[in-house]
Amino acid sequence: MTALTLSTAGAATLRADAVVVGVAKGARGAKGAQGPVVAAGAEAVDAAFDGKLATVLETLGASGAEGEVTKLPAPSGLKAPLVIAVGLGAAPEKDGAYPAESLRRAAGSAARALAGSKKAAFALPAGTAGDAQAVAEGALLGAYSFTAYQDEGNGKKPLAEVALLGTKPREKAFKEAAARAVAVAEEMNRARDLVNTPPNDLYPESFAAVATAAGKEHGLKVQVWDEKALVKGGFGGILGVGQGAAHGPRLVKVAYTHPEAEKSLALVGKGITYDSGGISLKPAGHNETMKCDMSGAAAVFAAVVAAARLGLRVNVTGWLALAENMPSGTATRPGDVLRMYTGKTVEVLNTDAEGRLVLADAIAKASEESPDAIVDVATLTGAMVLALGHRRFGIMSNDDAFRTAVHETAEEAGEDSWPMPLPADLRKGMDSPTADIANMGDRMGGGLVAGLFLKEFVGEGITWAHLDIAGPAFHEGAPFGYTPKGGTGSAVRTLVRLAERAADGDLG
């Protein structure tokens, strides 16, 4: 795990393997060129280059574009042998601050470029506690790598230590910012580890064991419903999805409570530890990454643990709806009817629309505790990826003000999202001649149809939002910023920030 320290040392005097500085795009010159500008925090490094660091970088082709990384040997005035100049994007207007997400991504790019190093000094703009937190989060997230199944000599180890310069380590605001960055980043990386773990090792029972162990470590109350308890409780959705697998399903409740809490937040996560599609088998080429179909449950679990680590004055309960969706002689068939936890019956027209079935049971169960709000998180539909791409998640809600609040919260946390509607006219497509509702409706607007299905299981009078993270939960391309290849930890920061807002009495 990468360590974080707040250092009072200067960029020129700290002994480290490298010193990281920020470079932005400057104003266009007479010839239309846009030269690099050295950002605040790098003054001592610039002085070591006789004030010509920007000129040297421009000669090397650096522009200050976001995510651009330029390595150059350090001059004799620095203790570190290497300088890493990382792009911040457009320079802010006079006396303006860089956006937190720009700092986060730049720090992530630098940390990833420093894999194999023991210590790096980050001299990025960090004059405020908020800026320091963004740089720390980005560095800790960018240093992440998943090597549990590789030989020790296969690849470089993550950057071991991040020394954050330009901060005020003795001030309470900076100490709290660093602590928050560590808690959020480590739990987000925990979610990434879970998503990246292969399904032969991460299945409902083993996921439940991880949650139980974390509960003991962080003082959380954990309750696990095994197959017998699910049958006794009438959780027909979770049982129906998991009945074809060798590994039985589980429902896990992870509860953090604060003695002074005035608000309660329920988080529900889709935890399909492997999704073959069931009898409605996925086509070739669509199965290889389906270990990621438990990303929602991983995000919920990580957010609850983070809330506990931060000691937030709010009650946060996570519900992990865990199952494997497999084809077998005992699997649910298209045409079967399931009786859900609420007693409502569902005709299963497509067994690959399974996430909404496990979520429906968990949402209904969470509703019994009458929380101030329920937020479910799921890699639910390919339709949402088609609508919003791979880098943003959709938000649906039964309350427009709450949907707006969640969207604003995601923006505050640095996660890209977009508010989506729940059109009433699409509900008719799920009418069934056999059951109360079908698990499929109109193909067009499929992501919205899934949201409408879930809405049917929300307790009366409870504010609810649905986050479809199918796009950003698993990244198959080249790493960028602080985003690695594989599991990303999508929605963790949004959920933690939402819990913080709830602690302040502000849920929208």
Coordinates of C-alpha atoms in Angstrom, one line a residue:
M1 CA 0.0 0.0 0.0
T2 CA 1.4 3.4 -1.0
A3 CA 2.2 5.6 2.1
L4 CA 1.3 9.3 2.2
T5 CA 3.2 11.9 4.2
L6 CA 2.8 15.7 4.5
S7 CA 6.3 17.2 4.3
T8 CA 7.6 20.6 5.4
A9 CA 10.7 20.1 3.3
G10 CA 11.3 22.1 0.1
A11 CA 11.3 20.6 -3.4
A12 CA 15.0 21.2 -3.7
T13 CA 16.1 19.7 -0.4
L14 CA 13.9 16.6 0.1
R15 CA 15.7 13.4 -0.7
A16 CA 13.5 11.3 -3.1
D17 CA 13.7 9.3 -6.3
A18 CA 11.9 12.1 -8.1
V19 CA 10.2 15.4 -7.7
V20 CA 6.9 15.9 -9.5
V21 CA 5.9 19.4 -10.7
G22 CA 2.9 20.7 -12.6
V23 CA 2.9 22.3 -16.0
A24 CA -0.1 24.0 -17.6
K25 CA -1.0 25.2 -21.1
G26 CA -0.2 28.9 -21.3
A27 CA -1.6 31.7 -23.4
R28 CA -1.0 31.6 -27.2
G29 CA 1.9 33.6 -28.4
A30 CA 2.3 35.7 -31.6
K31 CA 2.8 32.6 -33.7
G32 CA -0.3 30.9 -32.2
A33 CA 1.8 28.4 -30.2
Q34 CA 0.7 27.6 -26.7
G35 CA 3.7 27.2 -24.5
P36 CA 3.9 25.4 -21.2
V37 CA 3.7 27.4 -17.9
V38 CA 5.2 26.0 -14.7
A39 CA 2.5 25.8 -12.0
A40 CA 2.7 26.9 -8.4
G41 CA 4.6 24.7 -6.1
A42 CA 7.5 24.2 -8.5
E43 CA 9.3 27.5 -7.8
A44 CA 12.4 25.8 -6.2
V45 CA 12.6 23.4 -9.1
D46 CA 12.3 26.2 -11.7
A47 CA 15.1 28.1 -9.8
A48 CA 17.4 25.1 -10.1
F49 CA 16.9 25.3 -13.9
D50 CA 17.8 29.0 -13.7
G51 CA 14.2 30.0 -14.3
K52 CA 14.1 28.2 -17.6
L53 CA 12.2 25.0 -16.8
A54 CA 9.3 26.0 -19.1
T55 CA 11.7 26.7 -21.9
V56 CA 13.4 23.3 -21.4
L57 CA 10.1 21.5 -21.4
E58 CA 8.9 23.3 -24.5
T59 CA 12.1 22.3 -26.2
L60 CA 11.3 18.7 -25.3
G61 CA 7.9 19.0 -26.8
A62 CA 5.9 19.4 -23.6
S63 CA 2.7 21.5 -23.9
G64 CA 1.1 21.1 -20.5
A65 CA -1.8 19.1 -21.9
E66 CA -3.7 17.1 -19.3
G67 CA -2.0 13.8 -18.5
E68 CA 1.2 14.5 -20.4
V69 CA 4.2 13.2 -18.5
T70 CA 7.7 14.5 -19.3
K71 CA 10.8 13.1 -17.5
L72 CA 14.1 15.0 -17.4
P73 CA 17.3 14.7 -15.3
A74 CA 17.5 17.1 -12.4
P75 CA 20.1 19.8 -12.3
S76 CA 22.7 19.9 -9.5
G77 CA 20.5 22.2 -7.3
L78 CA 18.0 19.4 -6.4
K79 CA 18.5 16.4 -4.1
A80 CA 16.2 14.2 -6.3
P81 CA 17.9 12.9 -9.5
L82 CA 14.7 13.0 -11.6
V83 CA 12.1 15.6 -12.4
I84 CA 8.6 14.6 -13.6
A85 CA 6.6 17.3 -15.2
V86 CA 3.0 16.4 -15.5
G87 CA 0.3 18.3 -17.5
L88 CA -2.5 20.1 -15.8
G89 CA -4.4 21.3 -18.9
A90 CA -5.4 24.9 -19.4
A91 CA -3.8 27.3 -16.9
P92 CA -6.4 29.0 -14.7
E93 CA -7.2 32.7 -15.1
K94 CA -5.2 35.1 -13.0
D95 CA -5.2 34.1 -9.3
G96 CA -7.5 31.2 -10.2
A97 CA -7.2 27.7 -8.8
Y98 CA -6.8 24.5 -10.8
P99 CA -9.9 22.2 -10.7
A100 CA -9.6 19.5 -8.2
E101 CA -10.1 16.8 -10.8
S102 CA -7.2 18.3 -12.9
L103 CA -4.9 18.0 -9.9
R104 CA -6.2 14.5 -9.1
R105 CA -5.6 13.2 -12.7
A106 CA -2.2 14.9 -12.9
A107 CA -1.0 13.3 -9.6
G108 CA -2.4 9.9 -10.8
S109 CA -0.5 10.1 -14.1
A110 CA 2.7 11.0 -12.2
A111 CA 2.3 8.2 -9.7
R112 CA 1.7 5.6 -12.4
A113 CA 4.9 6.8 -14.2
L114 CA 6.9 6.4 -11.0
A115 CA 6.1 2.7 -10.6
G116 CA 9.1 0.9 -9.1
S117 CA 10.2 4.0 -7.2
K118 CA 10.5 4.1 -3.4
K119 CA 9.7 7.8 -2.8
A120 CA 8.5 10.7 -4.8
A121 CA 8.0 14.4 -3.8
F122 CA 4.9 15.9 -5.2
A123 CA 5.3 19.7 -5.7
L124 CA 2.0 20.2 -7.4
P125 CA -0.3 23.2 -6.4
A126 CA -1.4 22.2 -2.9
G127 CA -1.8 25.5 -1.1
T128 CA -5.3 24.8 0.2
A129 CA -6.5 21.7 2.1
G130 CA -8.9 20.9 -0.8
D131 CA -6.0 21.0 -3.3
A132 CA -3.9 18.9 -1.1
Q133 CA -6.6 16.3 -0.7
A134 CA -7.1 16.1 -4.5
V135 CA -3.4 15.6 -5.1
A136 CA -3.1 13.0 -2.4
E137 CA -6.2 11.1 -3.7
G138 CA -4.9 11.2 -7.3
A139 CA -1.4 10.0 -6.3
L140 CA -2.7 7.1 -4.1
L141 CA -5.2 6.0 -6.8
G142 CA -2.7 6.4 -9.6
A143 CA -0.1 4.2 -7.8
Y144 CA -2.6 1.3 -7.6
S145 CA -1.8 -2.0 -9.3
F146 CA -3.4 -5.4 -9.0
T147 CA -0.6 -8.0 -8.7
A148 CA -2.1 -10.7 -6.5
Y149 CA -1.9 -13.3 -9.2
Q150 CA 1.5 -12.4 -10.6
D151 CA 5.0 -13.5 -9.7
E152 CA 6.9 -10.9 -7.7
G153 CA 9.4 -10.3 -10.5
N154 CA 6.6 -9.8 -13.1
G155 CA 6.4 -6.0 -13.4
K156 CA 7.3 -3.0 -11.2
K157 CA 5.9 -2.5 -7.7
P158 CA 3.7 0.6 -7.1
L159 CA 5.3 3.8 -5.9
A160 CA 6.0 3.1 -2.2
E161 CA 5.7 6.6 -0.7
V162 CA 4.1 9.9 -1.7
A163 CA 5.6 13.0 0.0
L164 CA 3.2 15.9 -0.4
L165 CA 5.0 19.3 -0.5
G166 CA 3.7 22.8 -0.1
T167 CA 1.2 21.8 2.6
K168 CA 0.8 22.9 6.2
P169 CA 1.1 19.6 8.1
R170 CA 0.4 21.1 11.5
E171 CA -2.9 22.7 10.5
K172 CA -6.0 20.7 11.3
A173 CA -7.5 21.2 7.8
F174 CA -4.5 19.7 6.1
K175 CA -4.4 16.8 8.6
E176 CA -8.0 16.0 8.0
A177 CA -7.6 16.4 4.2
A178 CA -4.8 13.9 4.2
A179 CA -6.7 11.4 6.4
R180 CA -9.8 11.6 4.2
A181 CA -7.7 11.1 1.1
V182 CA -6.1 8.0 2.6
A183 CA -9.4 6.5 3.7
V184 CA -11.2 7.2 0.5
A185 CA -8.3 6.1 -1.8
E186 CA -7.6 2.9 0.2
E187 CA -11.3 1.9 0.2
M188 CA -11.6 2.7 -3.5
N189 CA -8.6 0.5 -4.1
R190 CA -10.2 -2.2 -2.0
A191 CA -13.2 -2.0 -4.4
R192 CA -10.8 -2.3 -7.3
D193 CA -9.2 -5.4 -5.8
L194 CA -12.6 -7.0 -5.4
V195 CA -13.6 -6.3 -9.0
N196 CA -10.3 -7.6 -10.3
T197 CA -10.3 -10.8 -8.3
P198 CA -11.2 -13.7 -10.6
P199 CA -14.6 -15.4 -10.1
N200 CA -13.1 -18.7 -9.1
D201 CA -11.9 -17.0 -5.9
L202 CA -14.6 -14.3 -5.5
Y203 CA -18.0 -15.8 -5.3
P204 CA -21.0 -14.9 -3.0
E205 CA -19.7 -16.8 0.1
S206 CA -16.2 -15.6 -0.1
F207 CA -17.3 -12.0 -0.8
A208 CA -19.5 -12.3 2.4
A209 CA -16.4 -13.5 4.3
V210 CA -14.5 -10.4 3.2
A211 CA -17.3 -8.2 4.4
T212 CA -17.5 -10.1 7.7
A213 CA -13.7 -9.7 8.3
A214 CA -13.9 -5.9 7.5
G215 CA -16.8 -5.6 9.9
K216 CA -14.7 -7.0 12.7
E217 CA -11.8 -4.7 11.8
H218 CA -13.8 -1.5 11.6
G219 CA -16.6 -2.0 14.1
L220 CA -19.4 -2.7 11.6
K221 CA -22.4 -4.9 12.2
V222 CA -22.5 -7.6 9.5
Q223 CA -25.4 -9.9 8.9
V224 CA -25.3 -12.7 6.2
W225 CA -28.3 -14.5 4.8
D226 CA -27.2 -17.8 3.4
E227 CA -29.4 -20.0 1.1
K228 CA -31.5 -21.4 3.9
A229 CA -32.1 -17.9 5.4
L230 CA -33.0 -16.5 1.9
V231 CA -35.5 -19.3 1.4
K232 CA -37.0 -18.7 4.8
G233 CA -37.1 -14.9 4.2
G234 CA -38.8 -15.3 0.7
F235 CA -36.0 -13.6 -1.3
G236 CA -37.2 -15.1 -4.6
G237 CA -35.2 -12.7 -6.8
I238 CA -31.8 -13.4 -5.3
L239 CA -32.5 -17.1 -5.1
G240 CA -33.9 -17.3 -8.6
V241 CA -30.7 -15.7 -10.1
G242 CA -28.4 -17.9 -8.0
Q243 CA -30.1 -21.2 -8.2
G244 CA -28.2 -22.4 -11.3
A245 CA -24.7 -21.9 -9.7
A246 CA -22.5 -24.2 -7.7
H247 CA -21.8 -21.3 -5.3
G248 CA -25.1 -20.3 -3.6
P249 CA -26.3 -16.7 -3.3
R250 CA -26.0 -14.4 -0.3
L251 CA -27.5 -11.2 1.0
V252 CA -25.1 -9.2 3.2
K253 CA -25.9 -6.3 5.4
V254 CA -23.0 -4.1 6.5
A255 CA -24.1 -1.4 9.0
Y256 CA -22.2 1.6 10.3
T257 CA -23.9 3.6 13.0
H258 CA -22.9 6.8 14.8
P259 CA -24.4 7.6 18.2
E260 CA -25.1 11.2 17.2
A261 CA -26.5 10.5 13.7
E262 CA -29.6 12.3 12.7
K263 CA -29.8 10.9 9.1
S264 CA -29.7 7.4 7.7
L265 CA -28.6 6.3 4.2
A266 CA -29.1 2.9 2.7
L267 CA -26.8 1.8 -0.1
V268 CA -27.7 -1.3 -2.2
G269 CA -25.1 -2.9 -4.5
K270 CA -25.5 -5.4 -7.3
G271 CA -23.1 -8.2 -6.6
I272 CA -23.2 -10.7 -9.5
T273 CA -19.8 -12.2 -8.9
Y274 CA -19.9 -13.7 -12.4
D275 CA -22.5 -13.2 -15.1
S276 CA -22.7 -15.7 -17.9
G277 CA -26.2 -14.5 -18.7
G278 CA -27.7 -17.8 -17.4
I279 CA -29.9 -19.7 -19.8
S280 CA -30.0 -16.5 -21.9
L281 CA -26.3 -17.0 -22.5
K282 CA -24.2 -14.1 -23.4
P283 CA -22.7 -14.2 -27.0
A284 CA -19.0 -15.0 -27.5
G285 CA -16.7 -12.1 -26.6
H286 CA -19.0 -10.8 -23.9
N287 CA -18.0 -13.1 -21.0
E288 CA -14.4 -12.4 -20.4
T289 CA -14.9 -9.3 -18.2
M290 CA -18.1 -10.4 -16.4
K291 CA -16.3 -10.8 -13.1
C292 CA -16.9 -7.0 -12.9
D293 CA -20.6 -7.5 -12.5
M294 CA -20.3 -7.1 -8.8
S295 CA -18.8 -3.6 -9.0
G296 CA -21.9 -2.0 -7.5
A297 CA -21.6 -4.2 -4.4
A298 CA -17.9 -3.5 -4.2
A299 CA -18.5 0.2 -4.3
V300 CA -21.2 0.0 -1.6
F301 CA -19.1 -2.1 0.7
A302 CA -16.1 0.2 0.2
A303 CA -18.2 3.3 0.9
V304 CA -19.6 2.0 4.2
V305 CA -16.1 1.1 5.4
A306 CA -14.9 4.6 4.4
A307 CA -17.7 6.2 6.3
A308 CA -16.7 4.2 9.4
R309 CA -13.0 5.1 9.0
L310 CA -14.0 8.8 8.7
G311 CA -16.3 8.6 11.7
L312 CA -19.1 10.4 9.8
R313 CA -22.1 11.5 11.9
V314 CA -24.6 9.5 9.9
N315 CA -25.9 5.9 9.8
V316 CA -24.9 4.1 6.6
T317 CA -26.1 0.6 5.8
G318 CA -24.8 -1.3 2.8
W319 CA -26.8 -4.2 1.3
L320 CA -24.8 -6.5 -0.9
A321 CA -27.0 -8.7 -3.2
L322 CA -24.6 -11.5 -4.2
A323 CA -25.2 -14.3 -6.7
E324 CA -23.6 -16.1 -9.6
N325 CA -25.7 -16.2 -12.8
M326 CA -24.9 -19.5 -14.4
P327 CA -26.6 -21.9 -16.8
S328 CA -27.4 -25.4 -15.5
G329 CA -30.2 -27.9 -15.1
T330 CA -31.3 -26.0 -12.0
A331 CA -31.1 -22.5 -13.4
T332 CA -34.0 -20.2 -13.8
R333 CA -35.5 -20.4 -17.4
P334 CA -37.0 -17.8 -19.6
G335 CA -40.7 -18.0 -18.8
D336 CA -40.3 -18.8 -15.1
V337 CA -42.1 -16.7 -12.6
L338 CA -40.3 -15.7 -9.4
R339 CA -42.1 -14.5 -6.2
M340 CA -40.0 -11.6 -4.9
Y341 CA -39.4 -10.5 -1.3
T342 CA -42.4 -8.1 -1.5
G343 CA -44.7 -10.9 -2.7
K344 CA -44.8 -9.3 -6.2
T345 CA -44.4 -11.9 -9.0
V346 CA -42.0 -11.4 -11.9
E347 CA -42.0 -13.2 -15.2
V348 CA -38.4 -13.8 -16.3
L349 CA -38.2 -13.2 -20.0
N350 CA -34.5 -12.9 -20.1
T351 CA -32.2 -14.4 -17.5
D352 CA -29.4 -12.0 -18.5
A353 CA -31.6 -9.2 -17.0
E354 CA -30.7 -10.6 -13.6
G355 CA -29.2 -7.6 -11.8
R356 CA -32.6 -6.0 -11.3
L357 CA -33.9 -9.1 -9.7
V358 CA -31.3 -9.3 -6.9
L359 CA -31.5 -5.5 -6.4
A360 CA -35.3 -5.6 -6.2
D361 CA -35.2 -7.9 -3.2
A362 CA -32.4 -5.9 -1.5
I363 CA -34.1 -2.6 -2.1
A364 CA -37.3 -3.9 -0.6
K365 CA -35.5 -5.3 2.4
A366 CA -33.6 -2.0 2.9
S367 CA -36.9 -0.1 2.7
E368 CA -38.2 -1.8 5.8
E369 CA -35.7 0.2 7.9
S370 CA -37.2 3.5 6.5
P371 CA -33.9 5.2 5.7
D372 CA -33.9 8.9 4.7
A373 CA -32.8 7.8 1.2
I374 CA -31.8 4.6 -0.7
V375 CA -29.2 4.6 -3.4
D376 CA -28.5 1.5 -5.4
V377 CA -25.4 1.0 -7.6
A378 CA -25.1 -1.5 -10.4
T379 CA -23.5 -2.4 -13.6
L380 CA -27.0 -2.9 -14.8
T381 CA -27.4 -2.3 -18.6
G382 CA -25.5 -2.2 -21.8
A383 CA -28.0 0.4 -22.9
M384 CA -26.5 2.9 -20.4
V385 CA -23.1 2.4 -22.0
L386 CA -24.6 3.1 -25.4
A387 CA -26.2 6.3 -24.1
L388 CA -23.4 7.7 -22.0
G389 CA -20.2 6.0 -23.0
H390 CA -17.6 4.4 -20.9
R391 CA -16.6 7.3 -18.5
R392 CA -19.9 8.4 -16.9
F393 CA -22.8 6.8 -15.1
G394 CA -26.5 7.5 -15.3
I395 CA -28.6 8.6 -12.4
M396 CA -32.3 7.9 -12.1
S397 CA -34.6 8.8 -9.1
N398 CA -38.1 8.9 -7.9
D399 CA -37.4 12.5 -6.8
D400 CA -36.1 15.1 -9.1
A401 CA -34.4 17.2 -6.4
F402 CA -32.6 14.1 -5.0
R403 CA -31.5 13.2 -8.5
T404 CA -30.0 16.7 -8.9
A405 CA -28.4 16.4 -5.5
V406 CA -26.7 13.1 -6.4
H407 CA -25.5 14.5 -9.7
E408 CA -24.0 17.5 -7.9
T409 CA -22.5 15.2 -5.4
A410 CA -20.8 13.2 -8.1
E411 CA -19.4 16.4 -9.6
E412 CA -18.0 17.5 -6.2
A413 CA -16.4 14.1 -5.9
G414 CA -14.8 14.2 -9.3
E415 CA -17.0 11.5 -10.9
D416 CA -18.7 12.0 -14.3
S417 CA -22.4 11.4 -14.3
W418 CA -25.6 12.4 -16.0
P419 CA -29.2 12.7 -14.8
M420 CA -31.6 10.4 -16.7
P421 CA -35.4 10.3 -16.7
L422 CA -37.9 7.6 -15.7
P423 CA -40.6 8.0 -18.4
A424 CA -43.9 6.6 -17.3
D425 CA -44.8 5.5 -20.8
L426 CA -42.1 2.9 -20.7
R427 CA -43.6 1.1 -17.8
K428 CA -46.4 -0.5 -19.9
G429 CA -43.7 -2.5 -21.8
M430 CA -43.1 -4.6 -18.7
D431 CA -46.8 -5.7 -18.4
S432 CA -47.0 -9.5 -18.2
P433 CA -50.0 -11.7 -19.0
T434 CA -48.7 -14.2 -16.4
A435 CA -47.2 -12.2 -13.5
D436 CA -47.4 -8.8 -11.9
I437 CA -44.5 -7.6 -14.0
A438 CA -41.9 -8.8 -16.4
N439 CA -38.2 -8.3 -16.0
M440 CA -37.9 -6.9 -19.6
G441 CA -39.7 -4.2 -21.4
D442 CA -39.1 -2.0 -24.5
R443 CA -35.6 -2.5 -26.0
M444 CA -35.2 1.1 -26.8
G445 CA -34.5 3.0 -23.6
G446 CA -33.5 -0.2 -21.9
G447 CA -31.5 1.5 -19.2
L448 CA -34.5 3.6 -18.2
V449 CA -36.8 0.5 -18.3
A450 CA -34.4 -1.2 -15.7
G451 CA -34.7 1.9 -13.5
L452 CA -38.5 1.8 -13.8
F453 CA -38.4 -1.9 -12.7
L454 CA -36.4 -1.1 -9.6
K455 CA -38.7 1.8 -8.7
E456 CA -41.5 -0.8 -8.3
F457 CA -39.7 -2.2 -5.2
V458 CA -38.9 1.0 -3.4
G459 CA -40.8 1.3 -0.1
E460 CA -43.7 3.9 -0.2
G461 CA -42.6 7.4 0.6
I462 CA -38.8 6.6 0.5
T463 CA -36.5 8.8 -1.6
W464 CA -34.4 6.6 -3.9
A465 CA -31.8 7.0 -6.6
H466 CA -30.3 4.4 -9.0
L467 CA -26.8 4.7 -10.3
D468 CA -26.1 2.6 -13.5
I469 CA -22.3 2.4 -13.6
A470 CA -22.0 -0.2 -16.4
G471 CA -19.8 2.2 -18.4
P472 CA -17.1 3.4 -16.0
A473 CA -16.9 0.4 -13.6
F474 CA -14.4 -1.6 -15.6
H475 CA -11.8 0.0 -17.9
E476 CA -10.5 -2.2 -20.7
G477 CA -8.3 0.5 -22.4
A478 CA -4.9 2.0 -21.5
P479 CA -4.7 3.6 -18.1
F480 CA -5.2 7.4 -17.9
G481 CA -5.0 9.8 -15.0
Y482 CA -5.6 7.9 -11.9
T483 CA -7.8 5.3 -13.7
P484 CA -6.1 1.9 -14.1
K485 CA -6.9 -0.9 -16.5
G486 CA -9.5 -3.2 -14.9
G487 CA -11.7 -2.3 -12.0
T488 CA -12.0 1.4 -11.3
G489 CA -13.9 1.8 -8.1
S490 CA -16.5 3.8 -9.8
A491 CA -19.1 5.5 -7.5
V492 CA -17.2 5.0 -4.3
R493 CA -16.3 8.7 -4.0
T494 CA -19.8 9.8 -4.9
L495 CA -21.3 7.6 -2.2
V496 CA -18.8 8.8 0.5
R497 CA -19.5 12.4 -0.4
L498 CA -23.2 11.7 -0.3
A499 CA -22.8 10.2 3.2
E500 CA -20.9 13.4 4.2
R501 CA -23.7 15.5 3.0
A502 CA -26.2 13.4 4.9
A503 CA -24.1 13.9 8.0
D504 CA -24.5 17.6 7.5
G505 CA -28.2 17.2 7.1
D506 CA -28.1 17.9 3.3
L507 CA -29.6 15.1 1.1
G508 CA -31.2 17.4 -1.4

